[in-house]
């Protein structure tokens, strides 16, 4: 199955897993940092919101390493596109375009709604795929196991509702 | 150090971009059990990170000799409620927080709306934290729900 990004072939899964584990362990071994991306959302909020939750020491002190990491993710995506067939702005959304078929404004509304769930949900759960799913599971933490099971089951249910019931995929993948 | 974190982010962003972990179709295929790529990635990452964390904790020091401290996350009702909400969002967007940023870098314009939504959602959570503390048994304000 090709990637949406320029129809590129994906990296082997084992290689990608090694890369993610390598970055996770480098953060811990070099800086005693616990890998987690969704706390970065709090870091960004803390730059503009003055409510007590975002002015905690734990948030403010993490900004100096987490914000560069987040900026790197954007640059990494850019370099990946530029080195793999060229960078260009796109609305291409793969199977969504064939099954749901919303235009640009519909996609923006859909993605904003999904983003609300991601932002509120990850912070309520105390982490996302990185902090709970990778670091937390690898560190044998019970809250991470419970959270990971919760988001996997909810994702499985939601995708089945969207692509099996509401917008069934004609002819499959 | 800032440059190091930036470099690690770039490597991670490149890997996420090329692996399918930041690809809408791969996320849907994972949740429909039609493609095992992302299960393979997550499984490999956890299987390698676990012994790595164990070794680093046993050493007890970072590369530069600082004490290794891993702050554990609290267990509370938000783990299930927040996890479910996040899972719905992950499926709908086809992106979790890291890949939102990767997709923006790739030039996928709709990812900007996902980021705006995620920041609004996180901001709303912070604004109502004290009201959620009791019903969800959340930790004290200064602790928060944890890094991750």
Tab-separated table of C-alpha atoms in Angstrom:
chain	number	residue	atom	x	y	z
A	1	UNK	CA	0.000	0.000	0.000
A	2	UNK	CA	1.631	3.307	-1.066
A	3	UNK	CA	1.741	6.377	1.191
A	4	UNK	CA	-0.534	9.337	0.441
A	5	UNK	CA	2.688	11.382	0.339
A	6	UNK	CA	3.691	11.251	-3.347
A	7	UNK	CA	2.659	7.576	-3.548
A	8	UNK	CA	5.944	6.569	-1.883
A	9	UNK	CA	6.548	2.997	-0.685
A	10	UNK	CA	6.657	2.822	3.153
A	11	UNK	CA	9.730	1.960	5.193
A	12	UNK	CA	9.849	-1.574	6.557
A	13	UNK	CA	7.933	-1.687	9.855
A	14	UNK	CA	10.888	-3.081	11.783
A	15	UNK	CA	13.121	-0.250	10.583
A	16	UNK	CA	10.518	2.354	11.589
A	17	UNK	CA	10.110	0.703	15.004
A	18	UNK	CA	13.877	0.788	15.520
A	19	UNK	CA	13.925	4.488	14.610
A	20	UNK	CA	11.161	5.377	17.069
A	21	UNK	CA	12.754	3.314	19.855
A	22	UNK	CA	16.107	4.954	19.120
A	23	UNK	CA	14.707	8.471	19.498
A	24	UNK	CA	12.769	7.506	22.654
A	25	UNK	CA	15.867	6.018	24.292
A	26	UNK	CA	18.096	8.897	23.180
A	27	UNK	CA	15.758	11.370	24.908
A	28	UNK	CA	15.986	9.381	28.123
A	29	UNK	CA	19.687	8.564	27.973
A	30	UNK	CA	20.891	12.005	26.997
A	31	UNK	CA	18.467	14.299	28.755
A	32	UNK	CA	16.537	12.134	31.253
A	33	UNK	CA	13.444	13.084	29.230
A	34	UNK	CA	10.254	11.116	29.095
A	35	UNK	CA	9.094	10.844	25.460
A	36	UNK	CA	5.652	12.385	24.938
A	37	UNK	CA	4.270	14.656	22.257
A	38	UNK	CA	0.843	15.660	23.569
A	39	UNK	CA	2.305	17.558	26.533
A	40	UNK	CA	3.760	19.782	23.833
A	41	UNK	CA	0.208	20.987	23.210
A	42	UNK	CA	0.226	22.263	26.805
A	43	UNK	CA	3.604	23.898	26.208
A	44	UNK	CA	2.164	25.842	23.284
A	45	UNK	CA	-0.958	26.778	25.280
A	46	UNK	CA	1.260	27.958	28.131
A	47	UNK	CA	2.807	30.549	25.836
A	48	UNK	CA	-0.508	32.361	25.435
A	49	UNK	CA	-2.859	31.218	28.242
A	50	UNK	CA	-2.469	32.502	31.777
A	51	UNK	CA	-4.727	29.946	33.555
A	52	UNK	CA	-3.011	28.226	36.532
A	53	UNK	CA	-2.877	24.818	34.838
A	54	UNK	CA	-0.513	26.067	32.142
A	55	UNK	CA	1.713	28.046	34.497
A	56	UNK	CA	2.770	24.961	36.484
A	57	UNK	CA	6.492	24.366	36.782
A	58	UNK	CA	6.200	20.998	35.042
A	59	UNK	CA	4.815	22.618	31.892
A	60	UNK	CA	7.031	25.679	31.816
A	61	UNK	CA	10.251	23.746	32.476
A	62	UNK	CA	9.523	21.245	29.706
A	63	UNK	CA	9.195	23.871	27.006
A	64	UNK	CA	12.942	24.205	26.440
A	65	UNK	CA	13.266	20.666	25.119
A	66	UNK	CA	9.786	19.761	23.940
A	67	UNK	CA	9.223	22.751	21.678
A	68	UNK	CA	12.441	22.075	19.685
A	69	UNK	CA	11.394	18.410	19.389
A	70	UNK	CA	7.988	19.478	18.031
A	71	UNK	CA	9.596	21.905	15.578
A	72	UNK	CA	11.799	19.020	14.424
A	73	UNK	CA	8.719	16.925	13.629
A	74	UNK	CA	7.486	19.614	11.224
A	75	UNK	CA	10.925	19.931	9.601
A	76	UNK	CA	11.258	16.131	9.366
A	77	UNK	CA	7.941	15.956	7.514
A	78	UNK	CA	9.057	18.718	5.180
A	79	UNK	CA	12.397	17.033	4.431
A	80	UNK	CA	10.663	13.710	3.857
A	81	UNK	CA	8.413	15.281	1.224
A	82	UNK	CA	11.184	17.361	-0.352
A	83	UNK	CA	13.506	14.359	-0.642
A	84	UNK	CA	10.758	12.013	-1.797
A	85	UNK	CA	9.206	13.394	-4.947
A	86	UNK	CA	8.960	17.042	-3.939
A	87	UNK	CA	7.120	19.243	-1.422
A	88	UNK	CA	3.859	20.794	-2.437
A	89	UNK	CA	0.748	21.899	-0.512
A	90	UNK	CA	-2.019	19.315	-0.891
A	91	UNK	CA	-5.560	18.443	0.201
A	92	UNK	CA	-5.096	14.764	-0.703
A	93	UNK	CA	-6.637	12.561	1.986
A	94	UNK	CA	-6.516	9.082	0.453
A	95	UNK	CA	-9.505	6.865	1.132
A	96	UNK	CA	-11.417	9.773	2.700
A	97	UNK	CA	-11.616	11.420	-0.739
A	98	UNK	CA	-13.100	8.298	-2.316
A	99	UNK	CA	-15.529	7.365	0.475
A	100	UNK	CA	-16.490	10.596	2.276
A	101	UNK	CA	-15.637	13.095	-0.437
A	102	UNK	CA	-15.745	16.419	1.399
A	103	UNK	CA	-14.025	19.436	-0.178
A	104	UNK	CA	-11.403	21.668	1.478
A	105	UNK	CA	-13.771	23.540	3.809
A	106	UNK	CA	-15.459	20.282	4.861
A	107	UNK	CA	-12.060	18.730	5.569
A	108	UNK	CA	-11.039	21.700	7.697
A	109	UNK	CA	-14.217	21.402	9.787
A	110	UNK	CA	-13.810	17.601	10.085
A	111	UNK	CA	-10.168	17.924	11.128
A	112	UNK	CA	-10.882	20.724	13.606
A	113	UNK	CA	-13.523	18.576	15.295
A	114	UNK	CA	-11.180	15.583	15.376
A	115	UNK	CA	-8.434	17.834	16.739
A	116	UNK	CA	-10.657	18.951	19.625
A	117	UNK	CA	-11.089	15.292	20.634
A	118	UNK	CA	-7.326	14.714	20.315
A	119	UNK	CA	-6.335	17.773	22.351
A	120	UNK	CA	-8.861	17.382	25.149
A	121	UNK	CA	-8.676	13.572	25.193
A	122	UNK	CA	-4.891	13.231	25.283
A	123	UNK	CA	-4.560	15.746	28.081
A	124	UNK	CA	-7.370	14.188	30.111
A	125	UNK	CA	-5.707	10.783	29.663
A	126	UNK	CA	-2.272	12.236	30.444
A	127	UNK	CA	-0.657	11.196	27.189
A	128	UNK	CA	-1.024	9.914	23.642
A	129	UNK	CA	0.492	7.211	21.467
A	130	UNK	CA	4.018	8.290	22.357
A	131	UNK	CA	3.779	8.911	26.107
A	132	UNK	CA	1.386	6.078	26.947
A	133	UNK	CA	1.545	3.743	23.929
A	134	UNK	CA	5.315	3.616	23.569
A	135	UNK	CA	7.081	4.968	26.660
A	136	UNK	CA	4.434	4.012	29.227
A	137	UNK	CA	3.924	0.474	27.919
A	138	UNK	CA	7.677	-0.055	27.603
A	139	UNK	CA	8.049	1.091	31.237
A	140	UNK	CA	5.254	-1.278	32.351
A	141	UNK	CA	2.958	1.443	33.712
A	142	UNK	CA	-0.634	0.425	34.446
A	143	UNK	CA	-2.245	3.818	33.556
A	144	UNK	CA	-0.557	3.564	30.146
A	145	UNK	CA	-1.917	0.073	29.522
A	146	UNK	CA	-5.441	1.209	30.426
A	147	UNK	CA	-5.179	4.337	28.269
A	148	UNK	CA	-3.695	2.463	25.306
A	149	UNK	CA	-6.440	-0.167	25.380
A	150	UNK	CA	-9.028	2.641	25.613
A	151	UNK	CA	-7.772	4.611	22.623
A	152	UNK	CA	-7.179	1.540	20.469
A	153	UNK	CA	-10.696	0.220	21.101
A	154	UNK	CA	-12.251	3.651	20.482
A	155	UNK	CA	-10.259	4.050	17.265
A	156	UNK	CA	-11.261	0.587	16.045
A	157	UNK	CA	-14.930	1.315	16.805
A	158	UNK	CA	-14.871	4.765	15.193
A	159	UNK	CA	-13.193	3.655	11.967
A	160	UNK	CA	-15.601	0.727	11.677
A	161	UNK	CA	-18.555	3.095	12.102
A	162	UNK	CA	-17.153	5.562	9.545
A	163	UNK	CA	-15.963	3.122	6.855
A	164	UNK	CA	-18.189	0.088	7.406
A	165	UNK	CA	-21.506	1.768	8.240
A	166	UNK	CA	-21.722	5.436	7.296
A	167	UNK	CA	-19.403	5.675	4.262
A	168	UNK	CA	-18.842	2.050	3.182
A	169	UNK	CA	-15.800	1.583	0.974
A	170	UNK	CA	-16.909	0.449	-2.453
A	171	UNK	CA	-14.463	-2.141	-3.739
A	172	UNK	CA	-12.294	-2.054	-0.626
A	173	UNK	CA	-8.826	-0.540	-0.439
B	1	UNK	CA	21.038	20.741	23.740
B	2	UNK	CA	18.302	22.598	21.883
B	3	UNK	CA	19.880	21.532	18.601
B	4	UNK	CA	20.001	17.925	19.766
B	5	UNK	CA	16.272	17.899	20.548
B	6	UNK	CA	15.592	19.564	17.222
B	7	UNK	CA	17.683	16.887	15.457
B	8	UNK	CA	15.904	14.054	17.285
B	9	UNK	CA	12.588	15.616	16.251
B	10	UNK	CA	13.711	15.751	12.620
B	11	UNK	CA	14.722	12.081	12.638
B	12	UNK	CA	11.446	11.109	14.294
B	13	UNK	CA	9.441	13.268	11.897
B	14	UNK	CA	11.136	11.691	8.886
B	15	UNK	CA	10.535	8.159	10.186
B	16	UNK	CA	6.884	8.869	11.030
B	17	UNK	CA	6.386	10.439	7.605
B	18	UNK	CA	7.824	7.497	5.670
B	19	UNK	CA	6.497	4.660	7.825
B	20	UNK	CA	2.745	5.122	7.450
B	21	UNK	CA	2.316	6.290	11.062
B	22	UNK	CA	1.474	9.762	9.737
B	23	UNK	CA	-0.649	8.464	6.838
B	24	UNK	CA	-4.456	8.668	6.955
B	25	UNK	CA	-4.909	5.463	4.935
B	26	UNK	CA	-2.555	3.426	7.126
B	27	UNK	CA	-4.350	4.578	10.289
B	28	UNK	CA	-7.726	3.514	8.887
B	29	UNK	CA	-6.277	0.197	7.626
B	30	UNK	CA	-4.834	-0.448	11.099
B	31	UNK	CA	-8.174	0.137	12.823
B	32	UNK	CA	-9.953	-2.039	10.209
B	33	UNK	CA	-7.340	-4.824	10.678
B	34	UNK	CA	-6.588	-4.721	6.953
B	35	UNK	CA	-2.896	-3.937	7.281
B	36	UNK	CA	-0.453	-4.865	10.051
B	37	UNK	CA	2.243	-2.243	9.278
B	38	UNK	CA	1.465	0.028	12.241
B	39	UNK	CA	1.020	-2.851	14.679
B	40	UNK	CA	4.467	-4.030	13.602
B	41	UNK	CA	5.925	-0.557	14.177
B	42	UNK	CA	4.324	-0.075	17.599
B	43	UNK	CA	5.248	-3.614	18.670
B	44	UNK	CA	8.853	-3.235	17.554
B	45	UNK	CA	9.176	0.187	19.189
B	46	UNK	CA	7.818	-1.053	22.550
B	47	UNK	CA	9.800	-4.320	22.418
B	48	UNK	CA	13.057	-2.404	21.918
B	49	UNK	CA	12.289	0.521	24.230
B	50	UNK	CA	11.442	-1.722	27.202
B	51	UNK	CA	14.903	-3.327	27.624
B	52	UNK	CA	16.489	0.032	26.777
B	53	UNK	CA	14.642	1.788	29.605
B	54	UNK	CA	15.566	-1.050	31.933
B	55	UNK	CA	19.241	-0.728	31.095
B	56	UNK	CA	19.231	3.077	31.440
B	57	UNK	CA	17.423	2.854	34.799
B	58	UNK	CA	19.920	0.246	36.000
B	59	UNK	CA	22.790	2.540	35.051
B	60	UNK	CA	20.902	5.341	36.789
B	61	UNK	CA	22.795	8.117	35.025
B	62	UNK	CA	22.442	9.867	31.704
B	63	UNK	CA	25.263	9.997	29.197
B	64	UNK	CA	26.541	13.154	30.912
B	65	UNK	CA	26.159	11.735	34.413
B	66	UNK	CA	22.874	13.341	35.455
B	67	UNK	CA	20.529	11.247	37.558
B	68	UNK	CA	17.834	9.525	35.490
B	69	UNK	CA	14.410	10.339	36.883
B	70	UNK	CA	11.252	9.014	35.277
B	71	UNK	CA	8.106	10.668	36.532
B	72	UNK	CA	5.336	8.074	36.605
B	73	UNK	CA	1.845	8.981	35.475
B	74	UNK	CA	-1.087	8.856	37.868
B	75	UNK	CA	-3.937	6.375	37.542
B	76	UNK	CA	-7.352	8.055	37.363
B	77	UNK	CA	-10.698	7.999	35.570
B	78	UNK	CA	-9.338	10.291	32.866
B	79	UNK	CA	-7.242	7.402	31.505
B	80	UNK	CA	-10.334	5.670	30.121
B	81	UNK	CA	-12.465	8.754	29.334
B	82	UNK	CA	-9.591	10.690	27.770
B	83	UNK	CA	-8.297	7.584	25.998
B	84	UNK	CA	-11.688	6.967	24.387
B	85	UNK	CA	-12.016	10.612	23.321
B	86	UNK	CA	-8.501	10.579	21.888
B	87	UNK	CA	-9.146	7.292	20.053
B	88	UNK	CA	-12.188	8.821	18.350
B	89	UNK	CA	-10.127	11.846	17.328
B	90	UNK	CA	-7.189	9.703	16.145
B	91	UNK	CA	-9.494	7.666	13.907
B	92	UNK	CA	-11.326	10.703	12.495
B	93	UNK	CA	-8.176	12.727	11.811
B	94	UNK	CA	-5.967	9.775	10.899
B	95	UNK	CA	-3.305	11.494	12.987
B	96	UNK	CA	-2.170	11.411	16.598
B	97	UNK	CA	-0.360	14.485	18.013
B	98	UNK	CA	3.126	13.858	16.566
B	99	UNK	CA	1.862	13.051	13.068
B	100	UNK	CA	-0.291	16.214	13.036
B	101	UNK	CA	2.974	18.166	13.030
B	102	UNK	CA	4.585	15.790	10.519
B	103	UNK	CA	1.627	16.192	8.150
B	104	UNK	CA	1.875	19.973	8.403
B	105	UNK	CA	5.529	19.695	7.391
B	106	UNK	CA	4.607	17.442	4.462
B	107	UNK	CA	2.296	20.166	3.142
B	108	UNK	CA	-1.050	18.569	4.006
B	109	UNK	CA	-3.192	21.656	4.510
B	110	UNK	CA	-6.023	20.030	6.489
B	111	UNK	CA	-3.509	19.126	9.224
B	112	UNK	CA	-3.418	22.823	10.171
B	113	UNK	CA	-7.091	22.531	11.197
B	114	UNK	CA	-6.283	19.399	13.233
B	115	UNK	CA	-3.544	21.334	15.047
B	116	UNK	CA	-5.881	24.274	15.686
B	117	UNK	CA	-8.455	21.846	17.095
B	118	UNK	CA	-5.881	20.018	19.235
B	119	UNK	CA	-4.557	23.267	20.720
B	120	UNK	CA	-8.101	24.475	21.382
B	121	UNK	CA	-8.954	21.145	23.022
B	122	UNK	CA	-5.826	21.153	25.191
B	123	UNK	CA	-6.451	24.794	26.093
B	124	UNK	CA	-10.038	24.041	27.078
B	125	UNK	CA	-8.832	21.143	29.217
B	126	UNK	CA	-6.397	23.375	31.064
B	127	UNK	CA	-9.066	26.012	31.588
B	128	UNK	CA	-11.517	23.549	33.217
B	129	UNK	CA	-8.947	21.336	34.987
B	130	UNK	CA	-10.062	22.282	38.484
B	131	UNK	CA	-13.683	21.477	37.651
B	132	UNK	CA	-12.730	18.038	36.273
B	133	UNK	CA	-10.505	17.143	39.202
B	134	UNK	CA	-13.203	15.738	41.444
B	135	UNK	CA	-15.347	13.791	38.914
B	136	UNK	CA	-12.293	12.235	37.224
B	137	UNK	CA	-10.162	11.941	40.416
B	138	UNK	CA	-7.371	13.866	38.691
B	139	UNK	CA	-4.080	14.607	40.498
B	140	UNK	CA	-3.332	17.937	42.172
B	141	UNK	CA	-3.060	20.917	39.843
B	142	UNK	CA	0.692	21.254	40.174
B	143	UNK	CA	1.166	17.616	39.140
B	144	UNK	CA	-1.325	17.526	36.277
B	145	UNK	CA	-2.188	14.354	34.372
B	146	UNK	CA	1.447	13.731	33.537
B	147	UNK	CA	3.975	14.171	30.766
B	148	UNK	CA	3.374	12.180	27.655
